[in-house]
Short mmCIF file of C-alpha atoms and ligand atoms in Angstrom, two decimals:
data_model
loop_
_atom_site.label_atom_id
_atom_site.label_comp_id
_atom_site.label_asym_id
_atom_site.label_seq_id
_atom_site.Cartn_x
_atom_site.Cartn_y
_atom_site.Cartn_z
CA UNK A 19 0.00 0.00 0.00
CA UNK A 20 1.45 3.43 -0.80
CA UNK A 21 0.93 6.91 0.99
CA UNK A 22 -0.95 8.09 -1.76
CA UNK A 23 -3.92 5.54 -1.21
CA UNK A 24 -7.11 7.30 -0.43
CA UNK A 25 -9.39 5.33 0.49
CA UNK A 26 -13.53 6.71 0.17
CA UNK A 27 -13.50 6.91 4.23
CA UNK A 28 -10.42 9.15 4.20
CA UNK A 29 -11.61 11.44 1.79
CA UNK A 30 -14.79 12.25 3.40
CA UNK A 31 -13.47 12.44 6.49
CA UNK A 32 -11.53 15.07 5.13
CA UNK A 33 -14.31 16.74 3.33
CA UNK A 34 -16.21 16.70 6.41
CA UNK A 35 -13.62 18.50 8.23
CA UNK A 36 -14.03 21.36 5.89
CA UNK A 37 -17.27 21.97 7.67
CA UNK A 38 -16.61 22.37 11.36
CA UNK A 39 -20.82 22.30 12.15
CA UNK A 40 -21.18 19.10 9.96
CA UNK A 41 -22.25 15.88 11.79
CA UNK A 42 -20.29 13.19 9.82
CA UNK A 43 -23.77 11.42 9.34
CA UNK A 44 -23.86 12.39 5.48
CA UNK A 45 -20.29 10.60 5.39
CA UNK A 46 -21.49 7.57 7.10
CA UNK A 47 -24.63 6.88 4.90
CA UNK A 48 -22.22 7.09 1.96
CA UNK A 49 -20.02 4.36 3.86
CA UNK A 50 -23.19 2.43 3.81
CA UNK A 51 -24.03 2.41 0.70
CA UNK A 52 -20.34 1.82 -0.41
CA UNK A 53 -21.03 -1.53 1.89
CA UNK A 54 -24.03 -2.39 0.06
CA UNK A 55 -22.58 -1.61 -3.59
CA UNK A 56 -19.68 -4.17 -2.16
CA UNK A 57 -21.87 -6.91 -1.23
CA UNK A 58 -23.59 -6.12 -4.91
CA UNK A 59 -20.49 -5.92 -6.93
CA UNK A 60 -19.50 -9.90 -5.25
CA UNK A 61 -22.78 -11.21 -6.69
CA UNK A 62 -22.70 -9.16 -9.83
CA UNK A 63 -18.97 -11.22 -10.61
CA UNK A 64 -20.65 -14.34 -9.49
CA UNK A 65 -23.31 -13.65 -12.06
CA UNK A 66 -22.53 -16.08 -14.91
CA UNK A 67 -20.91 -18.58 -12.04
CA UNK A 68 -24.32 -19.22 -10.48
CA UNK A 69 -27.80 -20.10 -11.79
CA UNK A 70 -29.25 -16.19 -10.45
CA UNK A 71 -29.59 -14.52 -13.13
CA UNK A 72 -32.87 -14.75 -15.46
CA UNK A 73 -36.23 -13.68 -15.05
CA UNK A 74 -37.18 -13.83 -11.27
CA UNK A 75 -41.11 -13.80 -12.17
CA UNK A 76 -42.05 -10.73 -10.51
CA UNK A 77 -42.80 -7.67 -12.57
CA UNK A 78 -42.45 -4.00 -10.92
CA UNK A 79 -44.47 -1.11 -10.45
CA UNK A 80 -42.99 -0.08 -14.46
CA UNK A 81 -44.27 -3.37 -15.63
CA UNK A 82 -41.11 -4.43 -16.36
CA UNK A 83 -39.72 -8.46 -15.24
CA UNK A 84 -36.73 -7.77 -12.45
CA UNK A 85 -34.62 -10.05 -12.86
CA UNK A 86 -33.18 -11.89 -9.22
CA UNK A 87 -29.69 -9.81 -9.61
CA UNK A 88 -32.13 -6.79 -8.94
CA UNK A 89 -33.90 -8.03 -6.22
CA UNK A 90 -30.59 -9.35 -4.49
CA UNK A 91 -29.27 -5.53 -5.08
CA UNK A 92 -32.96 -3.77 -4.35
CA UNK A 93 -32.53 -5.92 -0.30
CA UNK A 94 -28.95 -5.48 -0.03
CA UNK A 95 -29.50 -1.75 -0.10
CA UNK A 96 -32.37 -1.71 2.04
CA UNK A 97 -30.59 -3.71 4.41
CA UNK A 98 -27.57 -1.83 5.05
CA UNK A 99 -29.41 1.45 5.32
CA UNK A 100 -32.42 -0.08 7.68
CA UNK A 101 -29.54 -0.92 9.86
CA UNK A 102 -27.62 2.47 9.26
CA UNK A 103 -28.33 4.93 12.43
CA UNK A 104 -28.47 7.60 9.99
CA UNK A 105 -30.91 7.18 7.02
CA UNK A 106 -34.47 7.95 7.75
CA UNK A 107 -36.21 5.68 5.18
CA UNK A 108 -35.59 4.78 1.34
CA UNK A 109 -37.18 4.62 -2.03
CA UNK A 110 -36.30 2.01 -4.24
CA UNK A 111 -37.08 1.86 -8.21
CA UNK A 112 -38.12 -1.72 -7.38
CA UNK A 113 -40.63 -0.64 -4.95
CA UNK A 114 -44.01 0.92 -5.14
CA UNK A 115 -43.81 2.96 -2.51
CA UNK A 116 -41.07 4.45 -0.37
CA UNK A 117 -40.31 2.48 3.44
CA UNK A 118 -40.30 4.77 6.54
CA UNK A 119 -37.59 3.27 8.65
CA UNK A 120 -39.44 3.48 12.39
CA UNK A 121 -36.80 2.70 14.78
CA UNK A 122 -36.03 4.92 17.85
CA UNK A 123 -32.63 6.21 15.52
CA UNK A 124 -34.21 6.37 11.98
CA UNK A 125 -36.74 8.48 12.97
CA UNK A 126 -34.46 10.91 14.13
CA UNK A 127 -31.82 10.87 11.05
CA UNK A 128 -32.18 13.86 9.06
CA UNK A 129 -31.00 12.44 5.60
CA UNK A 130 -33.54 9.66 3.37
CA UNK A 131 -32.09 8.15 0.25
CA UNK A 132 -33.18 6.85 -3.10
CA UNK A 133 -31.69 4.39 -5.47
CA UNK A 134 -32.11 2.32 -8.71
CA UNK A 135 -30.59 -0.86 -7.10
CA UNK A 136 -29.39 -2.29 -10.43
CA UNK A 137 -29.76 0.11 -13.45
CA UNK A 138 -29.28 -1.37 -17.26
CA UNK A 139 -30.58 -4.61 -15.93
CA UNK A 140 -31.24 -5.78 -19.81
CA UNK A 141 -27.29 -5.84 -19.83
CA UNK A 142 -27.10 -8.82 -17.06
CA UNK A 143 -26.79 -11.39 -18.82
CA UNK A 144 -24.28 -10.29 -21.92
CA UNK A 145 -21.84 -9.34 -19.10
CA UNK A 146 -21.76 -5.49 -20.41
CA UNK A 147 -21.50 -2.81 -17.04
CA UNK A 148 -24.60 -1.82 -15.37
CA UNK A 149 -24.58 0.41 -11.86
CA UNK A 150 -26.58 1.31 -9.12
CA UNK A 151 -27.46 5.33 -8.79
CA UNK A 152 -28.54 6.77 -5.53
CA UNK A 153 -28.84 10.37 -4.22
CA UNK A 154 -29.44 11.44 -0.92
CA UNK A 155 -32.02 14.37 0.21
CA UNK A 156 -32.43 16.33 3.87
CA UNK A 157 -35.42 15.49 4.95
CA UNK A 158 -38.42 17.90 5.36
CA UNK A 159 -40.72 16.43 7.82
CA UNK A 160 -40.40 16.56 11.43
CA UNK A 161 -37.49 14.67 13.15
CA UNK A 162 -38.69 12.12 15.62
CA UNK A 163 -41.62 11.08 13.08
CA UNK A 164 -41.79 8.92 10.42
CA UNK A 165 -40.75 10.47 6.99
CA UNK A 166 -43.39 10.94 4.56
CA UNK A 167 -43.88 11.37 0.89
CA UNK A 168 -42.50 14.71 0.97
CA UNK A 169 -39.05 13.75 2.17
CA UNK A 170 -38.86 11.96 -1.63
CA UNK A 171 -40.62 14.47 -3.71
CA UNK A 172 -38.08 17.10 -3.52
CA UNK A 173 -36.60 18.67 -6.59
CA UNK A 174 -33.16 17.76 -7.20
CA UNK A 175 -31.83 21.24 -6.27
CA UNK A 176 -32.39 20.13 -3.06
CA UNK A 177 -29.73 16.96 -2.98
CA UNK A 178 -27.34 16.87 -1.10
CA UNK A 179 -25.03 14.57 -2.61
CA UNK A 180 -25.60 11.75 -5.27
CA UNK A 181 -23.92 9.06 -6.74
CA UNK A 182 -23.38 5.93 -9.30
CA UNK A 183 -21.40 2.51 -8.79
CA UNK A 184 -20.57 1.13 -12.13
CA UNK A 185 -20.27 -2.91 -12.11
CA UNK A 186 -17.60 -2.71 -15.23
CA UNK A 187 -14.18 -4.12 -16.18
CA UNK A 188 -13.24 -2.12 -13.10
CA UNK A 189 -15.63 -1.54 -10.02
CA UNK A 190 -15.98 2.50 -9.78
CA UNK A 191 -17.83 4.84 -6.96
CA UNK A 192 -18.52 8.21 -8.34
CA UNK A 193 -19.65 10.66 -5.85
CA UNK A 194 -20.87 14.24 -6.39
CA UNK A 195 -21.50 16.78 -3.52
CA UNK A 196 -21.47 20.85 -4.27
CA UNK A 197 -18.06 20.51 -3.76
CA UNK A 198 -17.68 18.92 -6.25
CA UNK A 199 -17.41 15.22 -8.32
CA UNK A 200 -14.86 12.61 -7.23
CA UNK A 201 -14.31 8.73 -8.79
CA UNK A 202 -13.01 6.04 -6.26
CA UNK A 203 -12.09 2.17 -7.75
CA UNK A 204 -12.41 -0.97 -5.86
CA UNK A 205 -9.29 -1.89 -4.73
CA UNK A 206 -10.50 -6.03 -4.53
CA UNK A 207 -7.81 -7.48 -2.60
CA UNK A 208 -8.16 -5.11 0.42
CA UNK A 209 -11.71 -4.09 -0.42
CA UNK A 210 -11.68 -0.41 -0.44
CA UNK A 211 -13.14 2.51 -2.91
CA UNK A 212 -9.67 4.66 -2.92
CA UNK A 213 -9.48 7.85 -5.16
CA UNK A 214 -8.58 7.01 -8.61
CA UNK A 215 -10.67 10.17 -10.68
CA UNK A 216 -10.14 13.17 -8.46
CA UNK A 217 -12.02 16.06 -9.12
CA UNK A 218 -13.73 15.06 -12.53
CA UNK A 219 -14.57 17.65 -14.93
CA UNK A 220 -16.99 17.27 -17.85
CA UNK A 221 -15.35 18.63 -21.33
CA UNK A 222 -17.58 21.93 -22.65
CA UNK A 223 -17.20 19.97 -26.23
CA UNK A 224 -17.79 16.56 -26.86
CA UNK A 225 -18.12 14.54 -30.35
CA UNK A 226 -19.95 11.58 -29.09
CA UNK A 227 -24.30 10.98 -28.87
CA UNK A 228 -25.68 8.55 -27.17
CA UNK A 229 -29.15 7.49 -27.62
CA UNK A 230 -31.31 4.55 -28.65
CA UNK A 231 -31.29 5.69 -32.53
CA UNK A 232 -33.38 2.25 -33.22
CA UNK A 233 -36.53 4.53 -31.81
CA UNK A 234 -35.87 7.18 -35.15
CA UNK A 235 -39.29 6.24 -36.30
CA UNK A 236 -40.90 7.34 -33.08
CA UNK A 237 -39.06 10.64 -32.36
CA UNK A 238 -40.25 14.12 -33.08
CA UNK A 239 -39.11 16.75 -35.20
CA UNK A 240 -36.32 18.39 -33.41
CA UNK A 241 -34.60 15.12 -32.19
CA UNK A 242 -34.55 14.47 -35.87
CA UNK A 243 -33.22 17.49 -36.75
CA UNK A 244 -30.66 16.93 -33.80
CA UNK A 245 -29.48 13.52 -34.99
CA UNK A 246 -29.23 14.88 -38.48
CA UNK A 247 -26.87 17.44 -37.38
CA UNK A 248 -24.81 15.08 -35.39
CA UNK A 249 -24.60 12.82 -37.98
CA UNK A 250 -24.32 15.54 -41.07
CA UNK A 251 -20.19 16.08 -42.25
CA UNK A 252 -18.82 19.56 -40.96
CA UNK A 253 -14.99 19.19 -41.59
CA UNK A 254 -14.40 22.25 -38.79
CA UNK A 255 -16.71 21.14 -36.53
CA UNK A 256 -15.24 17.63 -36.57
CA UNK A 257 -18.28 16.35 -37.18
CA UNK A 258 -20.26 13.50 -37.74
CA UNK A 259 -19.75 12.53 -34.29
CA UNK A 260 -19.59 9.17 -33.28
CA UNK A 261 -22.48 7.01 -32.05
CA UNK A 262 -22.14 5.12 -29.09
CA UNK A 263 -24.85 3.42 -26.70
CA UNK A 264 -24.53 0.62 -24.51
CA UNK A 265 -27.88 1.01 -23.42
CA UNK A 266 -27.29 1.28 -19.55
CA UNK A 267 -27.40 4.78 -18.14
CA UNK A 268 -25.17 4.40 -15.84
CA UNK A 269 -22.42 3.08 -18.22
CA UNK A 270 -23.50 5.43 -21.19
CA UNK A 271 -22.82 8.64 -18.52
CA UNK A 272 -19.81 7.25 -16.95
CA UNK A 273 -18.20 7.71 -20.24
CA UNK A 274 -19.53 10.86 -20.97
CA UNK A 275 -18.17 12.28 -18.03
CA UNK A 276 -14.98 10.75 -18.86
CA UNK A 277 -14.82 11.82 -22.30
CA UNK A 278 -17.20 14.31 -23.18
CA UNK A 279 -20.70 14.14 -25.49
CA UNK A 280 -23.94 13.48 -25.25
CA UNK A 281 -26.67 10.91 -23.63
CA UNK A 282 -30.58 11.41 -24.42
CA UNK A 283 -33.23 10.02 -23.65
CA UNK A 284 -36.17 11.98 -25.57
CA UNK A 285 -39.48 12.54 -25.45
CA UNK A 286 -41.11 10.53 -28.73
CA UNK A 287 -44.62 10.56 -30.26
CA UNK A 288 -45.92 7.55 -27.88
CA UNK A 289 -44.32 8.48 -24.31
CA UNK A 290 -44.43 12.28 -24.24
CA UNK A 291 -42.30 11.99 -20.79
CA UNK A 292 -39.36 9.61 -22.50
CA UNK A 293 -38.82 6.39 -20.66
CA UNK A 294 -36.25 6.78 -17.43
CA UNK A 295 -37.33 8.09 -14.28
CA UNK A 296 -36.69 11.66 -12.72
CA UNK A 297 -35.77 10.75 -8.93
CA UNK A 298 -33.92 7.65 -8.94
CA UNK A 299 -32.00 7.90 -12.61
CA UNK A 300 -32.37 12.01 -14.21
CA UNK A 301 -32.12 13.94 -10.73
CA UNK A 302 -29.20 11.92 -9.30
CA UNK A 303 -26.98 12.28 -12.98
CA UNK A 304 -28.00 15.70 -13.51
CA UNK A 305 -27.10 16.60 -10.20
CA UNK A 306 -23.31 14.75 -10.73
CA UNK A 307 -23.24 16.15 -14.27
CA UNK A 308 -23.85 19.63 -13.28
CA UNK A 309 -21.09 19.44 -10.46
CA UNK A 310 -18.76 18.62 -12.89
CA UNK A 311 -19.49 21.30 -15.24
CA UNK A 312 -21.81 19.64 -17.64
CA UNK A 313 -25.52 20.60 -18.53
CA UNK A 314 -28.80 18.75 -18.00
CA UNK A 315 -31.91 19.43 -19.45
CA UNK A 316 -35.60 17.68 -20.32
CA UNK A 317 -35.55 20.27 -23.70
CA UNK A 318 -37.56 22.68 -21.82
CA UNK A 319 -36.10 23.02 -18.29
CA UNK A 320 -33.53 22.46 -16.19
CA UNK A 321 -33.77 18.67 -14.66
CA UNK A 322 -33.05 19.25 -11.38
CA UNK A 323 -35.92 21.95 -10.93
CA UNK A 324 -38.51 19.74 -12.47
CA UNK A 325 -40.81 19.58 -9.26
CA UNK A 326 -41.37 15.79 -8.75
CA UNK A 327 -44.90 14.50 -8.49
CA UNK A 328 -44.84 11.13 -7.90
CA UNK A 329 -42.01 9.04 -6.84
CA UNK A 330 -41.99 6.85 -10.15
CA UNK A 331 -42.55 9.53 -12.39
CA UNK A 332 -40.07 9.75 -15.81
CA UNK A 333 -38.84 13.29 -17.66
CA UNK A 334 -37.06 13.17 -21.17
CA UNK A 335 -33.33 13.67 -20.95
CA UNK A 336 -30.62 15.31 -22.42
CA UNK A 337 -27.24 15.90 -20.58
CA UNK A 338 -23.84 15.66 -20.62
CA UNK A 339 -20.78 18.60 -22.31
CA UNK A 340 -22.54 21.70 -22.41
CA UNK A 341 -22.27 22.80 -25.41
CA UNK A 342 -24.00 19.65 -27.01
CA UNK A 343 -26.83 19.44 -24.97
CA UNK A 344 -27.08 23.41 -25.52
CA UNK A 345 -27.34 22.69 -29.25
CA UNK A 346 -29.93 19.78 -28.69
CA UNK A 347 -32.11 21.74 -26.63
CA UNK A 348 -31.91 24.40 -29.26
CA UNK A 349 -33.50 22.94 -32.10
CA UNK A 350 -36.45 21.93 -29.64
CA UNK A 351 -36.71 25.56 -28.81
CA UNK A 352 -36.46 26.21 -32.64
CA UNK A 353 -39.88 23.76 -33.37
CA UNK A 354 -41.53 25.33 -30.49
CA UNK A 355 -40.77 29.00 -31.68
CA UNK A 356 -42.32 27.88 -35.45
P1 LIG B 407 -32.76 -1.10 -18.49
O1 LIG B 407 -34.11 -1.01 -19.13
O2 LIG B 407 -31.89 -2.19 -19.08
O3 LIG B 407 -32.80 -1.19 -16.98
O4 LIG B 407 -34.00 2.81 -17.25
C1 LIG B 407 -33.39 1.65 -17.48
C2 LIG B 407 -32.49 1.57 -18.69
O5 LIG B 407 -31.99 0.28 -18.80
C3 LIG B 407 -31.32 2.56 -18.67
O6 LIG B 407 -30.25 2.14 -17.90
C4 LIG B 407 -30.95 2.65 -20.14
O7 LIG B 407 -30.29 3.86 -20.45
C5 LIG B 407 -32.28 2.55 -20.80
O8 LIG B 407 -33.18 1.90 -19.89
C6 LIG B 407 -32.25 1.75 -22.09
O9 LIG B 407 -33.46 1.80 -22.72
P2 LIG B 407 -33.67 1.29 -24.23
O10 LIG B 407 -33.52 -0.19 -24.19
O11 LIG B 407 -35.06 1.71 -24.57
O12 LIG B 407 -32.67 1.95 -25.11
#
């Protein structure tokens, strides 16, 4: 081990220390979760090893089949934090509802947290990286009561941190506070997240999109017009871009914040509000894009002041160097203005 190793503990610790009022509770959640993502990442390896991945049977509140690798990850979560003396109560993506954590400690934690437990699930079982995305909110009810529906259905200006684990070639933490956006790796043979992507900045420029282009038929005007442009030769420019989409969120970002570009995820003629969902996948990215310099936008608004409505509900996306999504958004404001 070398003197540089930081491991996730020591950097918060430090970051917390920056703050001579702050509690060290916000810390300690994250150490939870990074616990949790740990006990996820052993049976996301073990995936092709072992007969658990597959349909499970059950289908969610999206209608959508989990799959048991999502479950496992969904309880996992829930687990850690139920036991965590700090987290108030969770929402899950694989839950209906959100669970009020009633013990004599949870009721008096001031922080509640929501997660997608295993995003780009349809990746499972072609080994290709999916993640888990959480963000964690201050809650606005009462201390010494159980939180309520509230506590989840604040806008994402309101986070106080957020984050991603990406299950890849590597296992990665990415963690974004207003201070600012910071990538940890799992070290496996000692078992520690240790800074490997300090302060991570996203490029103003970018010549990559990422979207599902196989939905062309489906999209309106402007993400046309969009796609054309990306697509169209512009020797200065250095365009076409490239096209790239893995078709997990969590992996598609990851490399946009590492190299610049694009991700959408549009509105289209049959789902006016796009597909993924504004508190557990949009609010959490936008919130770690936007610390890191980058832009994030459903074409008409800022993401993180859509006011939430319902804990499942989904926004169209676009997000990622600034100047691209800039551009993207502008040819939606050009349709509108016709
Ligand atoms: P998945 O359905 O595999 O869980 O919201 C979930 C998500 O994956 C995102 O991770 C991904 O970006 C998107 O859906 C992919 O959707 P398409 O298959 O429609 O492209």
């Amino acid at each position: 081990m070398t003197n540089k190793l930081v491991t996730l503990d020591d950097f918060t610790i430090n970051q917390t220390r920056q703050f001579p009022k702050a509690t060290g509770q916000l810390s300690s959640i994250l150490r939870d979760i990074s616990l949790a993502c740990k006990i996820i990442n052993k049976q996301v390896n073990k995936a092709g090893l072992v007969d658990i991945i597959g349909q499970f049977g059950a289908t969610n509140i999206q209608g959508e089949e989990q799959m048991k690798l999502d479950v496992y990850a969904d309880e996992a979560l829930i687990n850690v934090l139920k036991r965590s003396e700090h987290c108030a109560g969770i929402a899950s993506e694989e839950n209906d509802d959100f669970v009020a954590f009633e013990d004599e400690f949870s009721i008096n934690s001031k922080y509640v947290v929501l997660f997608d437990p295993l995003d780009g699930s349809s990746n499972i079982d072609v080994n290709a990286p999916i993640g888990t995305i959480f963000s964690i909110y201050k809650r606005v009810s009462e201390l010494g009561q159980p939180v309520t529906a509230e506590d989840f259905l604040q806008d994402g200006t309101k986070l106080m941190a957020a984050g991603y684990v990406i299950y890849g070639s590597s296992t990665m933490l990415v963690y974004a506070t207003r201070l600012g956006v910071n990538g940890f790796t799992l070290e496996p043979s000692i078992g520690e997240f240790c800074l490997s992507h300090p302060d991570m900045q996203m490029k103003e420029d970018g010549n990559i999109y990422s979207l599902n282009q196989g939905n062309t038929i489906k999209f309106e005007e402007a993400t046309c017009q969009f796609l054309q442009y990306c697509m169209e030769e512009h020797k200065e420019e250095k365009r076409p871009y490239s096209h790239r989409y893995i078709g997990s969120m969590v992996a598609d970002l990851h490399r946009t914040l590492i190299k610049g570009g694009i991700f959408l995820y549009p509105a289209d003629k049959k789902n006016k509000n796009g597909k993924l969902r504004l508190q557990y996948e949009c609010n959490p990215m936008s919130f770690i894009v936007e610390a890191a310099g980058g832009m994030s936008s459903t074409g008409t608004q800022r993401v993180l002041e859509v006011q939430p409505t319902e804990l499942h509900q989904r926004v169209p996306i676009y997000i990622g160097s600034k100047n691209m999504v800039k551009k993207a958004v502008s040819f939606i404001e050009q349709t509108q203005q016709a």
